[in-house]
Coordinates of C-alpha atoms in Angstrom, one line a residue:
Chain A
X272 CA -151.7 149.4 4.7
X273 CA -150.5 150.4 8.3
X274 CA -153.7 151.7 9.7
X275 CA -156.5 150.6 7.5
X276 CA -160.0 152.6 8.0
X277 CA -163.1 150.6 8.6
X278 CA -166.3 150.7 11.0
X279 CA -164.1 148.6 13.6
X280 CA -161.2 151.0 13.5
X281 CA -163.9 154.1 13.7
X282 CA -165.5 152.2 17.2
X283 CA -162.1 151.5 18.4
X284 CA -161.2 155.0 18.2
X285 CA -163.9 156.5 19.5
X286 CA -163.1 155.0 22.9
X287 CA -160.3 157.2 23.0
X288 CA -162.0 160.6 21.5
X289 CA -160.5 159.7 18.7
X290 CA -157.0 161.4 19.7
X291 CA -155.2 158.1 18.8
X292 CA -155.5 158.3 15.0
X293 CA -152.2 157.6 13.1
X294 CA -150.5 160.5 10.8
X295 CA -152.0 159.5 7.5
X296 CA -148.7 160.2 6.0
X297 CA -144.9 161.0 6.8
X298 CA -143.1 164.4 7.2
X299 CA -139.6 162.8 6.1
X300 CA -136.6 165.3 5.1
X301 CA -134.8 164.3 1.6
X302 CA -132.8 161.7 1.2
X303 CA -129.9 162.3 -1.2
X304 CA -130.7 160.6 -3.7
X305 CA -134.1 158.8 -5.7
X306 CA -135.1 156.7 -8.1
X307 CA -137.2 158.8 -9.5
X308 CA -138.3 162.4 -8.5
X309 CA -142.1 164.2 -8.6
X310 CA -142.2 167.8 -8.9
X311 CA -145.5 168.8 -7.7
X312 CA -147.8 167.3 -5.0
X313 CA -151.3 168.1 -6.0
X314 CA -153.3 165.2 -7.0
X315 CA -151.8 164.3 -10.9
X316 CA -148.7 164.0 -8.6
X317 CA -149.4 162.2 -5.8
X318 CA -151.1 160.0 -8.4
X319 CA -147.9 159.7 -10.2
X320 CA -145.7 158.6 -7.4
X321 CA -148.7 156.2 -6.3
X322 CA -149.0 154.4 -9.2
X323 CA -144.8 154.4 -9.8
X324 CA -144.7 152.5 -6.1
X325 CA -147.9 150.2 -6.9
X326 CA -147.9 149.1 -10.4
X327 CA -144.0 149.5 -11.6
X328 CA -142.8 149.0 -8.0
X329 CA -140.6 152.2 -7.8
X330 CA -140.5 152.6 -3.8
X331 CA -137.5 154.6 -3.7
X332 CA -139.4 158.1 -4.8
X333 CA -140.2 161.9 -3.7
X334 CA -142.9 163.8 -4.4
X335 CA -141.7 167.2 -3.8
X336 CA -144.0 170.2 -2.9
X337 CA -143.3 173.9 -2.5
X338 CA -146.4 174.7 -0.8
X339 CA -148.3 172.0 1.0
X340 CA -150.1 169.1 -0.7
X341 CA -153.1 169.1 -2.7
X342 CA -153.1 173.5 -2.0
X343 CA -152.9 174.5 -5.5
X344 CA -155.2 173.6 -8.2
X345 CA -156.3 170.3 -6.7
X346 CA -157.5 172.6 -3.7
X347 CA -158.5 175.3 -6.3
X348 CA -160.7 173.6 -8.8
X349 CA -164.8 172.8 -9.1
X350 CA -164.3 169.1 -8.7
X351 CA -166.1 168.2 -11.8
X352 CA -165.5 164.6 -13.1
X353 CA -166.6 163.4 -16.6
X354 CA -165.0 161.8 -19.9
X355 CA -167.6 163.5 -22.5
X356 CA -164.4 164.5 -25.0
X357 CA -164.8 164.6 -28.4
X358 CA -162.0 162.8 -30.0
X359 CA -160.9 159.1 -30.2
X360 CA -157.5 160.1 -28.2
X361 CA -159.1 162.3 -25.4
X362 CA -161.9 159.8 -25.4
X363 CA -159.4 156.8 -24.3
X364 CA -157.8 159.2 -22.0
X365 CA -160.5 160.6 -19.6
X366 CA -162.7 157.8 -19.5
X367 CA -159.6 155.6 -18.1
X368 CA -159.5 157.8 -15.4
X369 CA -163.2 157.6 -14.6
X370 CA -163.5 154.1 -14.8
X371 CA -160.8 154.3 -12.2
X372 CA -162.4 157.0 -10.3
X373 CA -165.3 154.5 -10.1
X374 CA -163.1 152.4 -7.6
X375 CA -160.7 154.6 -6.5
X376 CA -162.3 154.9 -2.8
X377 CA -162.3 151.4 -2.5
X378 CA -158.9 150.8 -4.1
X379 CA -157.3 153.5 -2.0
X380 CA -158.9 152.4 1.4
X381 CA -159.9 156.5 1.6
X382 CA -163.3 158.6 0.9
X383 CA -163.1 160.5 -1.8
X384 CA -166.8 160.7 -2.2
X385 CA -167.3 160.1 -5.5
X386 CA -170.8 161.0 -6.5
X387 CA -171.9 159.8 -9.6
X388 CA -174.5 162.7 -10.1
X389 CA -174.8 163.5 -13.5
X390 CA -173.0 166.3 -15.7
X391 CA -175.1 168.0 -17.8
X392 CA -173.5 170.3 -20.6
X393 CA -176.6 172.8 -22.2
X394 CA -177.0 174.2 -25.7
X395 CA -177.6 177.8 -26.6
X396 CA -177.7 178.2 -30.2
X397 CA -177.8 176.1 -32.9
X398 CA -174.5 175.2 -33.7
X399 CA -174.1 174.6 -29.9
X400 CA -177.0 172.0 -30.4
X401 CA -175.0 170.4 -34.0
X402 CA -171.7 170.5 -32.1
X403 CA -172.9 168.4 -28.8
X404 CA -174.8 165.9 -30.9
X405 CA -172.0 165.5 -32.6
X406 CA -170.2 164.5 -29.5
X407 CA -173.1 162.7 -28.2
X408 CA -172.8 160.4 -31.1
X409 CA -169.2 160.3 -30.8
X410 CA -168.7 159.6 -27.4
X411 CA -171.2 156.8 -27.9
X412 CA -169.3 155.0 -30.4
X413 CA -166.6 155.6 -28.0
X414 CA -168.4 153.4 -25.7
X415 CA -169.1 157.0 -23.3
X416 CA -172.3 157.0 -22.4
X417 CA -174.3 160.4 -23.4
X418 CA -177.3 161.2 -24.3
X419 CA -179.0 164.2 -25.7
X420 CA -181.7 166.0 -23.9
X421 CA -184.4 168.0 -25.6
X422 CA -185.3 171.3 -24.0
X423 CA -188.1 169.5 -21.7
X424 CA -186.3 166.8 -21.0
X425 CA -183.5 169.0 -19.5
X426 CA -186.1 171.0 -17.1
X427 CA -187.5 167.7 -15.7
X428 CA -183.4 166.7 -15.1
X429 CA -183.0 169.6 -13.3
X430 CA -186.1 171.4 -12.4
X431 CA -185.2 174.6 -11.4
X432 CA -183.5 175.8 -14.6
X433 CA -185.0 179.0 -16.4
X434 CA -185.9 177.5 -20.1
X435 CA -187.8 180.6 -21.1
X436 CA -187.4 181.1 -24.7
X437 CA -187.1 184.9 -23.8
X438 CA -183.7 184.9 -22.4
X439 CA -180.5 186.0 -23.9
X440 CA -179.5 182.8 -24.6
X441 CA -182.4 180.1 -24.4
X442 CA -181.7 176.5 -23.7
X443 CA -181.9 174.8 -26.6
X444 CA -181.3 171.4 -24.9
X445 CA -178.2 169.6 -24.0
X446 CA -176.1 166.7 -23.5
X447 CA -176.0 164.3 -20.3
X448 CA -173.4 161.7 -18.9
X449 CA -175.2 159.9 -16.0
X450 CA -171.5 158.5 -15.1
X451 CA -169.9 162.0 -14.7
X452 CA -170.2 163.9 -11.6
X453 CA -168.0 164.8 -8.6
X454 CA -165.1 164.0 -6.0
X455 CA -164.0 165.6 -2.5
X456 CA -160.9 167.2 -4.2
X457 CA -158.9 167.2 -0.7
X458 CA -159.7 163.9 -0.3
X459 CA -158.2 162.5 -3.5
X460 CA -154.8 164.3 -2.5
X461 CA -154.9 163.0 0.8
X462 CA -156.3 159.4 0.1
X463 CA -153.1 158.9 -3.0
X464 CA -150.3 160.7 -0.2
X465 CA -151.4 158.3 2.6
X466 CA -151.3 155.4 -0.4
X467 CA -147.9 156.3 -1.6
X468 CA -146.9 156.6 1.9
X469 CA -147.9 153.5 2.8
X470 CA -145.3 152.1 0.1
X471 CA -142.4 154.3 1.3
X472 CA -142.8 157.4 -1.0
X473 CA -141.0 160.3 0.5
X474 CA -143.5 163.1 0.5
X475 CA -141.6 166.5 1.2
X476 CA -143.4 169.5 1.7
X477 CA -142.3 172.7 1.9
X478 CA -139.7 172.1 -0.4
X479 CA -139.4 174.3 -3.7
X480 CA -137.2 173.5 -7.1
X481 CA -135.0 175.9 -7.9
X482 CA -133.4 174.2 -10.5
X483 CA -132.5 170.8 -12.4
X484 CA -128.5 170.3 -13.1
X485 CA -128.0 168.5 -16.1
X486 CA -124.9 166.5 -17.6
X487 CA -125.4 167.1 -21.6
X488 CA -128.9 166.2 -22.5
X489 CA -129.4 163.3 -19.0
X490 CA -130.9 164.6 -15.8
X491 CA -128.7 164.7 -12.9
X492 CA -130.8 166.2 -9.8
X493 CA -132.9 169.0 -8.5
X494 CA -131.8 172.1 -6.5
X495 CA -134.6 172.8 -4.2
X496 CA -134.7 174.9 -1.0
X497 CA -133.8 171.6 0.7
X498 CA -130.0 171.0 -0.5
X499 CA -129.3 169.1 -4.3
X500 CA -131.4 166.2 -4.6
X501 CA -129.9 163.4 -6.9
X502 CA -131.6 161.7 -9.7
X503 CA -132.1 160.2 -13.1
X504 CA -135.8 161.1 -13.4
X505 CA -137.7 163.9 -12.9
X506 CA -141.4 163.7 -13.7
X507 CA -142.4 167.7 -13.3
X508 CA -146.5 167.8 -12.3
X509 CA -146.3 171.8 -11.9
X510 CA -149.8 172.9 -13.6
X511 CA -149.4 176.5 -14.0
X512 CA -145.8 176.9 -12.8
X513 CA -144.8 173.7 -15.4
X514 CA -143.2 177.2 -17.9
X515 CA -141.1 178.1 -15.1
X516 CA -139.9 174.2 -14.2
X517 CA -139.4 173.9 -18.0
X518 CA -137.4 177.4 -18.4
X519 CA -134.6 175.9 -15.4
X520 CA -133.6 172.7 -17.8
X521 CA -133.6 175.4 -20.9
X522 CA -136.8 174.1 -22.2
X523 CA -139.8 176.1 -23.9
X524 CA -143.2 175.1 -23.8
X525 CA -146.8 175.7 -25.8
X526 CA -148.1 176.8 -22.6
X527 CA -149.5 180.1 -21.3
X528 CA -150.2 180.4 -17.8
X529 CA -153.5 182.4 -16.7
X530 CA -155.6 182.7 -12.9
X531 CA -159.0 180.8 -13.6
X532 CA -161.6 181.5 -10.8
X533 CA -164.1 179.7 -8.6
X534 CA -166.4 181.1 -6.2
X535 CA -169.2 179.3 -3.6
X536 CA -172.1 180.6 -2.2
X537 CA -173.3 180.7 1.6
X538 CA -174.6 177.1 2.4
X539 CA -178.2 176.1 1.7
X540 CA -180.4 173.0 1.5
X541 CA -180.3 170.8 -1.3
X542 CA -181.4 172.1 -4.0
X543 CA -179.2 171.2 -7.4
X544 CA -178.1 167.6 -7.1
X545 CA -176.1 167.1 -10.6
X546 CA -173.1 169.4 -12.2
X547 CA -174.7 171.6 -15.2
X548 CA -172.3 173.5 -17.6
X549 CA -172.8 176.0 -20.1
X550 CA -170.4 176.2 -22.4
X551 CA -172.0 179.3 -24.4
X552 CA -172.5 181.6 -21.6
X553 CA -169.9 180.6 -19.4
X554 CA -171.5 179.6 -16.1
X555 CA -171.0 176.3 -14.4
X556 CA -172.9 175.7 -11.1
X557 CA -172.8 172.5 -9.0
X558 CA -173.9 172.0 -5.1
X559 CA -171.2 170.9 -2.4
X560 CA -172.4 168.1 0.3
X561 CA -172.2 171.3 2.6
X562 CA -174.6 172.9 0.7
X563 CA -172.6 175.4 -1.0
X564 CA -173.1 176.3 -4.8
X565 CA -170.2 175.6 -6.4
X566 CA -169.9 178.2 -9.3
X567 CA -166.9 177.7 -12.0
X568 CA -166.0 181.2 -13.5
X569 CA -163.6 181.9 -16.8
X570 CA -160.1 182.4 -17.4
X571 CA -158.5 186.0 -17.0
X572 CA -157.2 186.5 -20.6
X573 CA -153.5 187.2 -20.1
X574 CA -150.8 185.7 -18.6
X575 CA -150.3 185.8 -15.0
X576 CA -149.4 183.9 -11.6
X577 CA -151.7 186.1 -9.4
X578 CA -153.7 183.3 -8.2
X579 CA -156.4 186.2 -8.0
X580 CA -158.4 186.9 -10.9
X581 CA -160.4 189.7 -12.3
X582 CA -164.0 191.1 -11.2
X583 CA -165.1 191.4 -14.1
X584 CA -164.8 187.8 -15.2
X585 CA -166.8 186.7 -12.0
X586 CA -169.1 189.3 -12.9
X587 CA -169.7 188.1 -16.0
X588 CA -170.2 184.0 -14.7
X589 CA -173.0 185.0 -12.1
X590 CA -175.1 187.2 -14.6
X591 CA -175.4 184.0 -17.1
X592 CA -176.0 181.7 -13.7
X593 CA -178.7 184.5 -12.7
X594 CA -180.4 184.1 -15.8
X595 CA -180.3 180.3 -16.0
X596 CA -181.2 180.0 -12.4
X597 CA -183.5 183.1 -11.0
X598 CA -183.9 181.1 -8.0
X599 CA -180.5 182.1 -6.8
X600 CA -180.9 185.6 -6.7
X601 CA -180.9 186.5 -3.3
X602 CA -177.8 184.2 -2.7
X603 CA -175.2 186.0 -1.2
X604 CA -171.2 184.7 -2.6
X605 CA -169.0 183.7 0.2
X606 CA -165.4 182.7 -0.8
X607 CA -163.8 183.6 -4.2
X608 CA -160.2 182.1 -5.6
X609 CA -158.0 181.7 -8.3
X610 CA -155.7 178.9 -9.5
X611 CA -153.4 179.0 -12.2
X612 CA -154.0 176.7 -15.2
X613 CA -151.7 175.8 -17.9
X614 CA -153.2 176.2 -21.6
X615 CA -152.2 174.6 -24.3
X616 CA -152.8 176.0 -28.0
X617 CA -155.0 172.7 -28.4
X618 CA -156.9 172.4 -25.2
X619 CA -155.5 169.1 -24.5
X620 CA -152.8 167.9 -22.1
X621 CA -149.2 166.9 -22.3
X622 CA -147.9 163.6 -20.6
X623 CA -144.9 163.4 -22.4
X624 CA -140.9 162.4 -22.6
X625 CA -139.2 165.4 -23.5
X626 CA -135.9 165.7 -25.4
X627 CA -134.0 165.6 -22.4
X628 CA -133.0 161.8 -21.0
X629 CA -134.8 161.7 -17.5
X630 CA -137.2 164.7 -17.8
X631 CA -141.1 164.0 -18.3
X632 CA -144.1 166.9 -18.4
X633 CA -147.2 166.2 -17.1
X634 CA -148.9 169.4 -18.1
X635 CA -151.0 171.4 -19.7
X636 CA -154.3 170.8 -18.1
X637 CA -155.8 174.1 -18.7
X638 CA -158.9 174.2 -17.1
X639 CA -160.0 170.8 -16.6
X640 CA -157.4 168.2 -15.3
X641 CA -158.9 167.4 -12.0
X642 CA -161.1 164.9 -13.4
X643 CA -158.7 162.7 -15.2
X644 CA -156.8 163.1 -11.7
X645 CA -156.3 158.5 -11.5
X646 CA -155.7 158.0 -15.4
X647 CA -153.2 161.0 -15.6
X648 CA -151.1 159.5 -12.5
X649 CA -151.3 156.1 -13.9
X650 CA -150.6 156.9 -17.3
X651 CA -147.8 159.2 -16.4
X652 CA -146.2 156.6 -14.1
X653 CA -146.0 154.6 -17.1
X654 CA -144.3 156.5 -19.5
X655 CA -141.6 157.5 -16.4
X656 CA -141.0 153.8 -15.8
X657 CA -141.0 152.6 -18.9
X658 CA -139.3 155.7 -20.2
X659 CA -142.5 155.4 -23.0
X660 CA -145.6 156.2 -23.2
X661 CA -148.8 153.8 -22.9
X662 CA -150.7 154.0 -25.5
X663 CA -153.2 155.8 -24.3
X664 CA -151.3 159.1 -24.2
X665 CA -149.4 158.2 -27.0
X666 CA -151.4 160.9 -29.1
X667 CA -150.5 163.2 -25.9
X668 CA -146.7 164.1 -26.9
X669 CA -145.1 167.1 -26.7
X670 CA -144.0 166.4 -30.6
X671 CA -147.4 167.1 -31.7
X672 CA -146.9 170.9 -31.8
X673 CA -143.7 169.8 -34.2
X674 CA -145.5 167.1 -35.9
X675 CA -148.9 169.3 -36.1
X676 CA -151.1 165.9 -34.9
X677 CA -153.2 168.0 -32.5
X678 CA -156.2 166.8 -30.5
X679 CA -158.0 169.9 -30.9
X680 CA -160.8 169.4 -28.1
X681 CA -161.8 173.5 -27.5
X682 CA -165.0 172.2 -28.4
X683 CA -165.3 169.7 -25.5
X684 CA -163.7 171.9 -23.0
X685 CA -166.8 172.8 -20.8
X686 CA -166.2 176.4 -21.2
X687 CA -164.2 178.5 -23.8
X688 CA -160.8 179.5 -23.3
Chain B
X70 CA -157.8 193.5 -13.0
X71 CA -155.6 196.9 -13.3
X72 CA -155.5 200.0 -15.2
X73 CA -153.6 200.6 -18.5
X74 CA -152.5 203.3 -19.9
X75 CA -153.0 202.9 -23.4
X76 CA -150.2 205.2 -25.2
X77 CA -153.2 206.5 -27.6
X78 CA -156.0 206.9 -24.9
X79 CA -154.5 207.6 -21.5
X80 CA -155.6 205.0 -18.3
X81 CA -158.8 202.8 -19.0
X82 CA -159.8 199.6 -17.3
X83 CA -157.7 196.2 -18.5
X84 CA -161.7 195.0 -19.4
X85 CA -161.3 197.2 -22.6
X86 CA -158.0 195.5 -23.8
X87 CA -157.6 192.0 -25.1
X88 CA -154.1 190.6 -24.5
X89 CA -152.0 189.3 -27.4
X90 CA -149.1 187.4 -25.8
X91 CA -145.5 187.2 -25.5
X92 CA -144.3 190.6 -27.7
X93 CA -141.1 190.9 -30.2
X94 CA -141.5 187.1 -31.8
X95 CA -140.4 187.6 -35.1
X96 CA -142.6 186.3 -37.8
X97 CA -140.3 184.5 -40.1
X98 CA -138.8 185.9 -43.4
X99 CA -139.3 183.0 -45.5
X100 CA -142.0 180.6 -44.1
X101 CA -141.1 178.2 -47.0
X102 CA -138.2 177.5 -45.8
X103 CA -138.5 176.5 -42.2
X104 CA -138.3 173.5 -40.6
X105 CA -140.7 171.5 -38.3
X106 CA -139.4 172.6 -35.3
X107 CA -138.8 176.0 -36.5
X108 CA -142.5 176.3 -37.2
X109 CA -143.2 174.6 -33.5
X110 CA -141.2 177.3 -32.2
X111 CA -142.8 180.6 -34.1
X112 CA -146.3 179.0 -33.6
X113 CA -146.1 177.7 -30.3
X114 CA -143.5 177.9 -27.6
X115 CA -144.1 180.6 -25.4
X116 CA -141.3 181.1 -22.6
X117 CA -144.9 181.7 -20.2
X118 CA -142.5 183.8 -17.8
X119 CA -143.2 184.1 -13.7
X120 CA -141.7 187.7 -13.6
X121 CA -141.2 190.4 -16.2
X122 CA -142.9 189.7 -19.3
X123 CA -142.8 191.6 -22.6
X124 CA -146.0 191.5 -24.5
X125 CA -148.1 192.5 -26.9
X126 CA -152.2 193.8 -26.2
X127 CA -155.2 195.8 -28.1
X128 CA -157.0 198.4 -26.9
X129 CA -160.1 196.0 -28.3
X130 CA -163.0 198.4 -26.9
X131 CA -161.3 201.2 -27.3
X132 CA -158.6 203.2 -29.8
X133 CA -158.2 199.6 -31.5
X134 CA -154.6 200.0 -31.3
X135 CA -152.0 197.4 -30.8
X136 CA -149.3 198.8 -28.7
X137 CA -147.2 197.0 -26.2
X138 CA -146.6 196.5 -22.5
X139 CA -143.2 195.6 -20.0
X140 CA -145.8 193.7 -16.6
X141 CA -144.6 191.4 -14.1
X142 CA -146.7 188.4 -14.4
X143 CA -146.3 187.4 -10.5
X144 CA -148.1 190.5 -9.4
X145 CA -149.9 192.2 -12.6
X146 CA -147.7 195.3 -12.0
X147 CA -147.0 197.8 -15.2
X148 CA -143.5 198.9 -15.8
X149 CA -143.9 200.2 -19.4
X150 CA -145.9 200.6 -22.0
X151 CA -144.8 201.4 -25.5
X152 CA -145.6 201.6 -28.7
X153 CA -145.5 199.1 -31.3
X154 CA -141.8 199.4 -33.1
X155 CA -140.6 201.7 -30.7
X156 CA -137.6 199.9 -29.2
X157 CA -138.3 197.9 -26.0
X158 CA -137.1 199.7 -22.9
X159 CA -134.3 198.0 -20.8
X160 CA -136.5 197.2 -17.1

């Protein structure tokens, strides 16, 4: 690496008020042709091109963003990191990625502040307490480690949760995963761009597809606001825009689009230090290093690309947080946003081939595909350069919807959609 | 969040109606005889479009009616709302 970040390079650059750091990555203009092309630099992408350059030494690649990196969902999203899925497939798939998370500040030379605090995932009723057992057991002969927390055992955890038997929806107990917890989402944009920089990865901002030319059913290049770009592959990383990617090459796909909303509260003093999500009532609430609550609302329930959300579906989060945590009544909400996630039918991604030579998805997310950020990248570098997938997301085709071998995991998602 | 008007009960929040998806998919004749993919495609593939979307909602908390709506998905605005197999209007 160029400039590599240590104590001696922070002393040596404080001697100059640190003015003299390097641009962590390149501003380049497109060349005319690639080996391969990335649509989409948020962190799947990055992660992609990253992982084509290191591992399958592919050094003549774009990653090409309409906005500016790591803005959309990477920069949208609650930063939540565990592998706690129910089946064997989904299993294998996010706990790849956070075993690589586990080194990924390390391996990229970068901060991402991985903080291995804990997710804990509550039960409201009883067949929320039968169906996270279930996984409990399941992710444990999956070699996950969970465990299941009686009522008690989750107020000594995290002491300043409401376990009243008198509320709406009591906690019954719930599950936890001492290796889950959370990343500096900007970070693990920037940290993979300055990586795949390093290796000579084009990384063009700015720089929007407006469509893919094709010669019979092989890939021939991108139109983008930046003049044709030529290439043989195209690995699209669009989350919620993947539909309208897909809809240029004349492709459908079993996604719906939809804003999902997060909001953070003024900055206080420690007081929450793990990530606890409520499936049942729909509240998620974590605590930034600033100090902020990080508070995960639902899904609007329609289709659009607002990138707002609706009141009501914030409104509905905080009364469930209010009642689970009393303590934060006073707090007053600071910043609110929307991202747009890309659903699929069975709550589990696609990182997939498609039926046209040269054209790969990496899509369907939904709400959760920030923590499987490193597996997702590496996994999806894979199956461009090897034009196959590994077998890890083998079970993660887009045939399954043809085939009808779903990986149903609504029940692992953190919260319902 | 907008307003609807709901062709049975005039304008009421968006709250009160669920939302049921991309409208005029035709539910096949003779299920027996499709195909994989033709099954893939009915069940699943959703064109998802940035822009003006036909669909179909239910006023859920309110007349209970299915009905459905021309909105442009990039800025939640409402062009049309009709009713179901009235013919679609030309936006």
């Amino acid at each position: 690496m160029k400039n590599k970040y240590s104590i001696f390079s922070l002393i040596k650059n404080a001697f100059s008020q640190h003015e003299n750091w390097k641009q962590a990555w390149g501003n380049p203009e497109p060349k005319k042709e690639y080996e391969a092309v990335i649509v989409g630099g948020g962190g799947h992408g990055l992660a992609t091109a990253y992982y084509l350059a290191k591992k399958h030494n592919m050094k003549n690649i774009a990653v090409l963003e309409k906005g500016w990196i790591g803005g959309g969902n990477t920069g949208r999203n609650t930063t939540i990191i565990r592998s706690n899925y129910l089946w064997d497939a989904s299993a294998g798939l996010y706990d790849h990625a956070l075993k690589i998370w586990e080194n990924l500040s390390q391996e990229l030379n970068y901060n991402i502040m991985f903080s291995q605090r804990g997710v804990m995932n509550l039960a409201h009723n009883l067949q929320d307490v039968r169906d996270l057992k279930r996984r409990t057991h399941a992710n444990r002969l999956n070699g996950i480690d969970a465990v299941w927390l009686d009522t008690k055992q989750v107020k000594e955890f995290c002491p300043i949760i409401n376990i009243s038997q008198d509320i709406r929806y009591p906690v019954l107990g719930g599950t936890l995963q001492r290796r889950a917890g959370t990343a500096r989402h900007d970070a693990v944009a920037w940290g993979y761009a300055r990586g795949a920089d390093a290796m000579g990865v084009d990384i063009i901002q700015n720089c929007e597809v407006k469509g893919i030319k094709r010669n019979g059913d092989q890939v021939e290049g991108l139109d983008t606001t930046k003049g044709f770009i030529k290439t043989k592959k195209i690995g699209v990383v669009a989350a919620g825009h993947s539909s309208v990617i897909a809809n240029m090459a004349g492709l459908k796909l079993p996604l719906e689009s939809k804003p999902l909303q997060a909001l953070v509260s003024e900055p206080v003093k420690p007081i929450i230090d793990t990530v606890v999500m409520s499936n049942a009532v729909h509240a998620y609430v974590s605590q930034s290093d600033k100090g902020e609550l990080v508070i995960g609302a639902g899904t609007d329930a329609y289709i659009s690309y607002t990138q707002r959300g609706s009141h009501d579906v914030v409104e509905g989060t905080l009364k469930a947080i209010l009642e689970l945590y009393p303590i934060f009544s006073r707090m007053k909400m600071l910043r609110q946003w929307g991202g747009i996630v890309d659903i699929c039918p069975d709550a589990s991604p696609i990182i997939s081939k498609t039926n046209i030579k040269g054209l790969y998805f990496n899509c369907g997310w939904g709400t959760g595909g920030f923590k499987a950020t490193p597996g997702s990248g590496d996994l999806f570098a894979h199956t461009i350069a090897n034009d196959e997938p590994h077998k890890l997301n083998a079970a993660f085709n887009l045939n399954r919807f043809v085939s009808g071998d779903l990986v149903d995991e609504h029940g692992a998602a953190a919260v319902a959609h | 969040m907008f307003v609807i008007n709901c062709p049975y009960c005039g304008e009421r929040d968006q709250s009160e109606f669920s939302c049921g998806g991309e409208a005029h998919i035709v539910r096949p004749k003779q299920p027996t005889e499709l195909s994989d993919d033709e099954w893939a495609e009915y069940l699943f593939m959703r064109k998802n479009i940035k822009g003006v979307q036909f669909e179909r909602w239910n006023h859920a908390h309110g007349c209970r009616k299915w009905f459905n709506m021309v909105r442009d998905t990039s800025n939640d605005k409402i062009h049309a709302v009709y009713k179901i197999g009235e013919k679609p209007p030309v936006i």
